[in-house]
mmCIF file of C-alpha atoms in Angstrom:
data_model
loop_
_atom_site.group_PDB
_atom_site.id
_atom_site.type_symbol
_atom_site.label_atom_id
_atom_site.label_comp_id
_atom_site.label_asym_id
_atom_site.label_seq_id
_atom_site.Cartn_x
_atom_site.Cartn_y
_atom_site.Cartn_z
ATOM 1 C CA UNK E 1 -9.166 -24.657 11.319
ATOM 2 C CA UNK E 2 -11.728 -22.866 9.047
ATOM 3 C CA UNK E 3 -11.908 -20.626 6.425
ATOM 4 C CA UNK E 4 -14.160 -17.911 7.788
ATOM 5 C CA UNK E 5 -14.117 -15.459 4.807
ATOM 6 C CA UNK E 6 -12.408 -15.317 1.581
ATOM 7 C CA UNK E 7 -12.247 -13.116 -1.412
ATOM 8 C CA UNK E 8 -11.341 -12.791 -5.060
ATOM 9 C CA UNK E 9 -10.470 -9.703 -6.520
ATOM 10 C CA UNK E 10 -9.395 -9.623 -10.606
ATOM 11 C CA UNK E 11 -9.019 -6.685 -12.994
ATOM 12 C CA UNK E 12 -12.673 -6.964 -14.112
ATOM 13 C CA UNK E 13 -15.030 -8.462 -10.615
ATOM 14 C CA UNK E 14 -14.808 -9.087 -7.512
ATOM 15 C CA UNK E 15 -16.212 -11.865 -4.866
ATOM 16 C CA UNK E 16 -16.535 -12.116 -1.797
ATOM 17 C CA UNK E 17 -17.608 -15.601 -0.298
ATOM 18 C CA UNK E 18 -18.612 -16.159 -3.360
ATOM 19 C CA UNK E 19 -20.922 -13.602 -3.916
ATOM 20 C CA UNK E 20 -19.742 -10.659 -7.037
ATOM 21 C CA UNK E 21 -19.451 -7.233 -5.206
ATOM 22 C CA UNK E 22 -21.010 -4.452 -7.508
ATOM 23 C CA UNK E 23 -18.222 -2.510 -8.501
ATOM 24 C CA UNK E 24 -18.150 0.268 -11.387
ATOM 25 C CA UNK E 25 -14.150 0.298 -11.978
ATOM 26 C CA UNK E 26 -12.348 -1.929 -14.220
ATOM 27 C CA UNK E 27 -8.490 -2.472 -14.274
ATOM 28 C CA UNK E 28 -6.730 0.118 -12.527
ATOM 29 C CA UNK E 29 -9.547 2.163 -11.051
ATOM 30 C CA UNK E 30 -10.233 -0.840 -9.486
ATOM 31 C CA UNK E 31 -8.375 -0.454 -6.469
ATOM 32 C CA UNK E 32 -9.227 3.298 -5.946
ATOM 33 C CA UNK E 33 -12.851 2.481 -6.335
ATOM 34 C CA UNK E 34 -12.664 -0.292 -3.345
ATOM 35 C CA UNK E 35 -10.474 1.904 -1.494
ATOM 36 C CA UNK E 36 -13.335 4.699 -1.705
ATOM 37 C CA UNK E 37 -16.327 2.228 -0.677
ATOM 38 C CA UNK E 38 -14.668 0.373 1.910
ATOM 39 C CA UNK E 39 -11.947 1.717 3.429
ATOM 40 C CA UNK E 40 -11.860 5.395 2.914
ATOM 41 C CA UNK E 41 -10.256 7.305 5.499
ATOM 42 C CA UNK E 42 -6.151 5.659 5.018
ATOM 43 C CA UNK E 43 -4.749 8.211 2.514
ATOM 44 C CA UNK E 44 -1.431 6.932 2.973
ATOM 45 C CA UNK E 45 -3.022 4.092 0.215
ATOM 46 C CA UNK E 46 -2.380 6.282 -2.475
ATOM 47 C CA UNK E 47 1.238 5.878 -1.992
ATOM 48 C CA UNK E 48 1.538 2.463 -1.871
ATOM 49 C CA UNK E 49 2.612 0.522 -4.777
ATOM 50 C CA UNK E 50 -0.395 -1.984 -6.505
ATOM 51 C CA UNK E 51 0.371 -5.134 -4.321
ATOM 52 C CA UNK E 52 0.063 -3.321 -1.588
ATOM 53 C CA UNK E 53 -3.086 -1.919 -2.345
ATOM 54 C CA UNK E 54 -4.411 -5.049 -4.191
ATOM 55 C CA UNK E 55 -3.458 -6.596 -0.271
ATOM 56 C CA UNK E 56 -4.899 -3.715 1.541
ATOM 57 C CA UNK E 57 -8.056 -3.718 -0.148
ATOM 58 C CA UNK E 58 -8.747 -7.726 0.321
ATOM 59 C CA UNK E 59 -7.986 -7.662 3.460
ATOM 60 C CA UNK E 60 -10.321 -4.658 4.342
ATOM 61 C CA UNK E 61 -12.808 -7.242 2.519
ATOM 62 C CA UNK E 62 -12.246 -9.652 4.710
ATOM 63 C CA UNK E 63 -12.518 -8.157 8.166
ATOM 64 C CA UNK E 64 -14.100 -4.996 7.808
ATOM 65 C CA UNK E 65 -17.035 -5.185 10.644
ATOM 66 C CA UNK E 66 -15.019 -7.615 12.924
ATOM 67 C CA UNK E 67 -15.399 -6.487 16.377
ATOM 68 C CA UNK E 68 -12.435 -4.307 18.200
ATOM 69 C CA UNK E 69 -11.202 -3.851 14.705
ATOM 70 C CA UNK E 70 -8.214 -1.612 15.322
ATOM 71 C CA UNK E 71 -7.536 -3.276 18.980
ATOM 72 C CA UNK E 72 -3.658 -3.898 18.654
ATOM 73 C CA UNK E 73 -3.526 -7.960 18.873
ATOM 74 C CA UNK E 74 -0.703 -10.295 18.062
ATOM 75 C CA UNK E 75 -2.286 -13.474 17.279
ATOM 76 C CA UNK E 76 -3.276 -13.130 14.128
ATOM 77 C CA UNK E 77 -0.718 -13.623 10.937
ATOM 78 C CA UNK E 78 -0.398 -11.960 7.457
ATOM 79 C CA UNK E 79 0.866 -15.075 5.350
ATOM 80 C CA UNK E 80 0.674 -13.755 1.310
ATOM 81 C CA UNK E 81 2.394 -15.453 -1.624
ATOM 82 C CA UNK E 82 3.105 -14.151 -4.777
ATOM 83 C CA UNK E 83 4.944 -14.845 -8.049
ATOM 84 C CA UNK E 84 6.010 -11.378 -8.691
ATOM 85 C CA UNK E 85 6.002 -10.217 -5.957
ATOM 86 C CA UNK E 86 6.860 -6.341 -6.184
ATOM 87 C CA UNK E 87 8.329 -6.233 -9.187
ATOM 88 C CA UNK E 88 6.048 -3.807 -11.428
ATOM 89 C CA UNK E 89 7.025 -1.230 -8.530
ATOM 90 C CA UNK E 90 10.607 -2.098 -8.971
ATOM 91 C CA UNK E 91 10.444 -1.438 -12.789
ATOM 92 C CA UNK E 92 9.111 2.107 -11.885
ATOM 93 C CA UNK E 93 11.432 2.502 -9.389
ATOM 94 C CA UNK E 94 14.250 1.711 -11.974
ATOM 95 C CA UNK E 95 13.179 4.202 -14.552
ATOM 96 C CA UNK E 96 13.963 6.952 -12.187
ATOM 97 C CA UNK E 97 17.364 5.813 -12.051
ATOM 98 C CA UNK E 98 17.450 4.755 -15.618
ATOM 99 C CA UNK E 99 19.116 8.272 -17.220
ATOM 100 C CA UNK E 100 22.548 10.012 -16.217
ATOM 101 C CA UNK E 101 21.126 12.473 -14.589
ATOM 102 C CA UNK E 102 18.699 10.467 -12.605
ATOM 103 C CA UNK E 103 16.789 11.325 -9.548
ATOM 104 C CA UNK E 104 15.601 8.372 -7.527
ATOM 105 C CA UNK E 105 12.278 8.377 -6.029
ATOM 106 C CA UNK E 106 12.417 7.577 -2.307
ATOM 107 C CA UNK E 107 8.439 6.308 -1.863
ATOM 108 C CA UNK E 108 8.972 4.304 -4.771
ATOM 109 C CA UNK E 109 12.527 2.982 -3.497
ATOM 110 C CA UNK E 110 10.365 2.104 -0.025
ATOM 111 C CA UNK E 111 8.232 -0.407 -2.024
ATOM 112 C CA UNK E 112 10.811 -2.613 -3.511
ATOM 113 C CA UNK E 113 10.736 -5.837 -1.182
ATOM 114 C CA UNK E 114 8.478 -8.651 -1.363
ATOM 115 C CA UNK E 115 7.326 -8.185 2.526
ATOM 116 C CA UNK E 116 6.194 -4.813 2.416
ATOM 117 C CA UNK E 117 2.800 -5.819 1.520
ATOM 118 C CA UNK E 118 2.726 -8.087 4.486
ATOM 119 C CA UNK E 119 4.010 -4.656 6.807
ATOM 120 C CA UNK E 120 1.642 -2.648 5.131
ATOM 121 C CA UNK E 121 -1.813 -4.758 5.752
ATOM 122 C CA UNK E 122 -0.344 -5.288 9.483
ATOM 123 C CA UNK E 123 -0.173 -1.318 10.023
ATOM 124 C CA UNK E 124 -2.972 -0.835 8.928
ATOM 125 C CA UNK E 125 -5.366 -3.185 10.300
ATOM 126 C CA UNK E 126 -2.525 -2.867 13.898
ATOM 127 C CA UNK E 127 -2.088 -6.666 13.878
ATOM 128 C CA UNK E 128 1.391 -7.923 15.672
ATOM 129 C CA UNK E 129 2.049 -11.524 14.696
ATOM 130 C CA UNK E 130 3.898 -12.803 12.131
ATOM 131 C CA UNK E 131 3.995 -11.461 8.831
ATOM 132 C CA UNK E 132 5.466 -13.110 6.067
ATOM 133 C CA UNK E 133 5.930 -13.062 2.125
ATOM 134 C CA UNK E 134 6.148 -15.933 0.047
ATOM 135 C CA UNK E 135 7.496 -15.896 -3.971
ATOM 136 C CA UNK E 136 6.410 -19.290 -5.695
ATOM 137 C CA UNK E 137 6.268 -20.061 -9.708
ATOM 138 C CA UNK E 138 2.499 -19.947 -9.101
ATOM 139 C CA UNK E 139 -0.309 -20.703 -6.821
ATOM 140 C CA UNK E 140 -0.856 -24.125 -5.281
ATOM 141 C CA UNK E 141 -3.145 -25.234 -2.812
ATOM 142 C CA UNK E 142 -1.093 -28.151 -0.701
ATOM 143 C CA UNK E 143 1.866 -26.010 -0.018
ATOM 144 C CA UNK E 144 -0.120 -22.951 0.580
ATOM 145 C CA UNK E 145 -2.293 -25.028 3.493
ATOM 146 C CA UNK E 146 0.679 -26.430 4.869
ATOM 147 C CA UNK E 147 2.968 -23.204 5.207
ATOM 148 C CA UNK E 148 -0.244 -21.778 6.881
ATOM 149 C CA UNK E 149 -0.698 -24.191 9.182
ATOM 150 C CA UNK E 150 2.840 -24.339 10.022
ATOM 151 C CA UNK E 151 2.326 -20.867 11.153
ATOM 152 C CA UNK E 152 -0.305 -21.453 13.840
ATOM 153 C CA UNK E 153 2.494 -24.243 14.804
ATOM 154 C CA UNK E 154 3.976 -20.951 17.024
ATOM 155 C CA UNK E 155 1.522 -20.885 20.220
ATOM 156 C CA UNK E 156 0.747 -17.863 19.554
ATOM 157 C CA UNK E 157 -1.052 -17.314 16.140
ATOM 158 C CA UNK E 158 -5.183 -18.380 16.136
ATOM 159 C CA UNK E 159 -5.587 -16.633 12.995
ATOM 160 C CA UNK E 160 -4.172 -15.412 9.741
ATOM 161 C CA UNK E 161 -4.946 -13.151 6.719
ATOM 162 C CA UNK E 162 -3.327 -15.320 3.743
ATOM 163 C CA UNK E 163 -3.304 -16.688 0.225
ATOM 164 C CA UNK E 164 -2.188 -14.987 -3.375
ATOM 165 C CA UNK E 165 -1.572 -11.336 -3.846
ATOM 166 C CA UNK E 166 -0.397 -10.969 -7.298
ATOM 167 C CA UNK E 167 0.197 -7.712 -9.461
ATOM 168 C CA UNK E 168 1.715 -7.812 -12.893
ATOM 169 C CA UNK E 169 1.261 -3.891 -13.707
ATOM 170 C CA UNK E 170 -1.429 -1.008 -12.495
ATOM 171 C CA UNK E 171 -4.126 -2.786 -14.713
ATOM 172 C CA UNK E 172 -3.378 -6.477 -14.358
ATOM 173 C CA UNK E 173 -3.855 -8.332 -10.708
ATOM 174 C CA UNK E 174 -5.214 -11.433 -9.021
ATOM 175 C CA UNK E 175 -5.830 -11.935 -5.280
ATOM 176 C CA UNK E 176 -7.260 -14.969 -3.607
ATOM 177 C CA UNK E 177 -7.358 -13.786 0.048
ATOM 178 C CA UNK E 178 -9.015 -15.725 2.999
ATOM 179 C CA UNK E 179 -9.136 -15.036 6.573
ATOM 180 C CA UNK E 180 -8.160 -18.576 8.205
ATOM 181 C CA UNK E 181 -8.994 -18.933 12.213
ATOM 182 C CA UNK E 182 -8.353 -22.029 14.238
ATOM 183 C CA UNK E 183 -11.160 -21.576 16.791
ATOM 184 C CA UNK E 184 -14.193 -20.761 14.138
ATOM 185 C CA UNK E 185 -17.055 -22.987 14.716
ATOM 186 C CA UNK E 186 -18.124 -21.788 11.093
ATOM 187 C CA UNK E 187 -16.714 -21.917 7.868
ATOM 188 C CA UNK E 188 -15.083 -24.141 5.290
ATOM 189 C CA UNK E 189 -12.074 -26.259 6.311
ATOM 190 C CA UNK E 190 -8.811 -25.309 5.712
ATOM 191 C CA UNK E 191 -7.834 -27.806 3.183
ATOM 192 C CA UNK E 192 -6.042 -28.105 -0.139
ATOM 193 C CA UNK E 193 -9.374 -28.898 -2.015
ATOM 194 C CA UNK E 194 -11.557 -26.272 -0.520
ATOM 195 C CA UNK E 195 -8.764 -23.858 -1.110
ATOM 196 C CA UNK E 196 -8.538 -24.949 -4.960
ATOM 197 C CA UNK E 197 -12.167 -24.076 -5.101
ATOM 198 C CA UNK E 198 -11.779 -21.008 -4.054
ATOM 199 C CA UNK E 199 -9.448 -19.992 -6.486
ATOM 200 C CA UNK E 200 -11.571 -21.387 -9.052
ATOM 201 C CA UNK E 201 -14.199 -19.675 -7.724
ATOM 202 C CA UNK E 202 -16.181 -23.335 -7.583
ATOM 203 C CA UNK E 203 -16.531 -23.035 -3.691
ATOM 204 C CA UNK B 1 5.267 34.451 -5.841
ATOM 205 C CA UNK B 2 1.802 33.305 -6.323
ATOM 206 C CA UNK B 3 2.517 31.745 -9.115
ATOM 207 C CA UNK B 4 5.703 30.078 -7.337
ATOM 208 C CA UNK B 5 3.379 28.735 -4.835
ATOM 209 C CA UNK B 6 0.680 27.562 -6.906
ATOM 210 C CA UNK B 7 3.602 25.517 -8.840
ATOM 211 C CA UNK B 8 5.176 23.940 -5.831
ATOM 212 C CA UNK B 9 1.654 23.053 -4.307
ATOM 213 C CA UNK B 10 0.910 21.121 -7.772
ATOM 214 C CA UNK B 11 4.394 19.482 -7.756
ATOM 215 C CA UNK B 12 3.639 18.248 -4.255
ATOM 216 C CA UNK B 13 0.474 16.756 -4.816
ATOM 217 C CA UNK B 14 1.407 15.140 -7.679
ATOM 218 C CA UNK B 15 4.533 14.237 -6.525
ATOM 219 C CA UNK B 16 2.965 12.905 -2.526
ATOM 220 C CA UNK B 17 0.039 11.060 -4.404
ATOM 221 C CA UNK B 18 -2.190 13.317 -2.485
ATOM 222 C CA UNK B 19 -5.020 11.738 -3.886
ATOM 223 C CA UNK B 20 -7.793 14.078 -4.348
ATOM 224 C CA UNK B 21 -6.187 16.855 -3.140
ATOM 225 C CA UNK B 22 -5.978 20.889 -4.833
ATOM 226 C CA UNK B 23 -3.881 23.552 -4.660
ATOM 227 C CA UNK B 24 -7.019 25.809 -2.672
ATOM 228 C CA UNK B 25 -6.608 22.985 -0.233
ATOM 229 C CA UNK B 26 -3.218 23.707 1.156
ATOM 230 C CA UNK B 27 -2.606 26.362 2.901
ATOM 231 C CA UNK B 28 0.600 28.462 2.156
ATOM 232 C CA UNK B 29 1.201 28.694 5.646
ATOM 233 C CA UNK B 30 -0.209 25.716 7.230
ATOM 234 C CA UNK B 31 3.119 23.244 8.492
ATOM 235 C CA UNK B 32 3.736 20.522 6.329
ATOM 236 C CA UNK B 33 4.297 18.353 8.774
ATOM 237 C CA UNK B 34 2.538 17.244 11.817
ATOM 238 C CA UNK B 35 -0.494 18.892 11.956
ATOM 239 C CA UNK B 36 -0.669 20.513 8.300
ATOM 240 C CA UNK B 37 -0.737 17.394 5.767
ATOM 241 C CA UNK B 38 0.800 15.127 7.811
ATOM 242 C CA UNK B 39 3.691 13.993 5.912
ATOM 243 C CA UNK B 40 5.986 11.599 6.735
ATOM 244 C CA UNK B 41 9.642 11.004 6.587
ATOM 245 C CA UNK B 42 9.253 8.950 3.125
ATOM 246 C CA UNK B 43 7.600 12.573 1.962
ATOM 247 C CA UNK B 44 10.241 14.665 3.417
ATOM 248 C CA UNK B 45 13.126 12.601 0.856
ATOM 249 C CA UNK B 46 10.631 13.474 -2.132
ATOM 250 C CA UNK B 47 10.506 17.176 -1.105
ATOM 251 C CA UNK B 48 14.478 17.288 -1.363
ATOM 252 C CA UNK B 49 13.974 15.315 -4.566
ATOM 253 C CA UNK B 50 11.174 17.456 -6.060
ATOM 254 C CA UNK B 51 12.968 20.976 -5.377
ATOM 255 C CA UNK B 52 16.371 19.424 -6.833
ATOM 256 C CA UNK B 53 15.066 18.258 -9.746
ATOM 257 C CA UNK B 54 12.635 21.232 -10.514
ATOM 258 C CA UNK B 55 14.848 23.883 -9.309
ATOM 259 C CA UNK B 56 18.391 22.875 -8.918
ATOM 260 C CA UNK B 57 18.617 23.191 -5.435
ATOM 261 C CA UNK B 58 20.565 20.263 -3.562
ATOM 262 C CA UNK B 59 19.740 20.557 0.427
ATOM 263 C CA UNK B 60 22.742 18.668 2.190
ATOM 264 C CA UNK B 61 21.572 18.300 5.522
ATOM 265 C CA UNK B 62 18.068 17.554 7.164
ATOM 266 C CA UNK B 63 18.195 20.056 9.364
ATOM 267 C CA UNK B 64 18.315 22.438 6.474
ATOM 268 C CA UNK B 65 15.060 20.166 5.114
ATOM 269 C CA UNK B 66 13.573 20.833 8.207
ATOM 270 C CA UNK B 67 13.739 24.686 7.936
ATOM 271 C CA UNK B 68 13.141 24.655 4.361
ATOM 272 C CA UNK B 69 9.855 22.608 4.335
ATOM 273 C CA UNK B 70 7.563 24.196 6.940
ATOM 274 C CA UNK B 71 5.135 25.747 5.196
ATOM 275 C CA UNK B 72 4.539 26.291 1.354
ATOM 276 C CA UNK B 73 5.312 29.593 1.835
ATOM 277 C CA UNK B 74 8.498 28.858 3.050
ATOM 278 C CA UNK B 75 9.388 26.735 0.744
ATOM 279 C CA UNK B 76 8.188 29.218 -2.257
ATOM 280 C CA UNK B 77 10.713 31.735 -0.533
ATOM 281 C CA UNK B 78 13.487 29.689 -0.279
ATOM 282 C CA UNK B 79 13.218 28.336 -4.090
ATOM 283 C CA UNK B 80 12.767 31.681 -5.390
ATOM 284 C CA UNK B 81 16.271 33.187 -3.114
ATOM 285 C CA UNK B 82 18.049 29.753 -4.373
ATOM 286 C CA UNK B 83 17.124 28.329 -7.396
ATOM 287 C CA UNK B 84 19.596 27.531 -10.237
ATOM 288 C CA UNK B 85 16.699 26.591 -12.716
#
């Protein structure tokens, strides 16, 4: 099991393999900037709430000139953990109901589970396996690897978009992202220490 | 009525996230749906909120929603016979 590709995006740079992507955007342009370079025709991403474009983005990142890239397929898995998951949407969504005479916003209501992130990067990107969102007090290599793995335990999965999608507000984010396949000749392997490297941007 | 329509248009784009997007882009009397802007169900429940909370109208069914929001124009004509605020 490899580690084909793998990302990093933070409030101020972004990597990918490794290598810093030239980006003009800080903080919350960020997102809007990468969504204008790289993936620029899925307006519905201006809707979304920042974890799911912080995920949307990385993942465009990661397999953006893969062959049959929109070719429904159900083998590969969106695995993402988080420690806050969506809460900074929540906290929005709250202040609409906050007064007396409130009026709740429905596409902000829409964002407020953990897994929607996990929907959202499937949708797009038409991918029918197993999606799942994980909320842990903070990012750790060993149980990361091993709830991944246990996903290709299913038959069916060869390959998986996963690691840490994290958004604490519009301006402050972290993703580690890495597209993990089980049949890659090339790549790093899937293990604790190359994934702690990684996220220390050592590897 | 211009001015009606010019003020919904900005209240949906802002409201929609229609990134981008200007009031000379929409067309009063394009459809909303479908073909028009291609909104989606999640956009139709903002619509209902947007015209309650700007103008006091409370739609109580969807089929009313669905009459209501097919074009700007309609829309403008609707708030202007039924508005409270």
């Amino acid at each position: 099991m490899k580690i084909r590709k793998y990302v990093r995006i933070l409030p101020g740079s972004v990597t990918v393999d490794g290598t810093p992507l030239a980006v003009d955007a800080a903080g919350a342009d960020l997102l809007a900037e990468l969504y204008r370079s790289f993936v620029k025709d899925y307006p519905k991403f201006f809707k979304m709430d920042v974890l799911c474009k912080l995920g949307v983005v990385a993942t465009e990142l990661l397999v953006m000139g893969e062959a049959d890239r929109f070719t429904p397929r159900e083998d590969r898995a969106v695995l993402l953990f988080s420690h806050s998951g969506p809460l900074c949407n929540d906290r929005n969504y709250q202040k609409t109901i906050a007064e007396d005479d409130f009026f709740p916003s429905p596409s902000l209501f829409v964002y407020t589970l953990a897994n929607i992130v996990t929907g959202e990067i499937a949708i797009r990107n038409k991918y029918e396996g197993d999606t799942t969102a994980f909320e842990l007090a903070s990012f750790e290599p060993a149980p990361f690897v091993a709830a991944v793995r246990d996903a290709f335990e299913d038959r069916v999965t060869r390959s998986a978009i996963c690691g840490w999608a994290e958004a604490v507000d519009a301006s402050h984010f972290a993703a580690v992202m890495m597209l993990v396949d089980q049949d890659a000749a090339e790549g790093l392997d899937f293990t604790p220490e190359n994934v702690e490297k990684i996220q220390s941007n050592q590897a | 009525m211009e001015e009606l329509i010019k003020n919904i248009k900005l209240q949906i784009i802002e409201a929609l996230n229609l990134e981008g997007m200007t009031p000379d882009q929409i067309d009063d009397n394009a459809p909303l749906f479908g073909d028009g802007l291609g909104l989606d169900s999640i956009d139709v429940l903002e619509l209902i909120v947007l015209i309650e909370k700007n103008y006091g109208i409370r739609l109580t069914s969807p089929a009313e929603g669905k009459k209501v929001f097919q074009s700007v124009a309609v829309m403008a004509d609707y708030v202007a016979k039924n508005r409270k605020k």
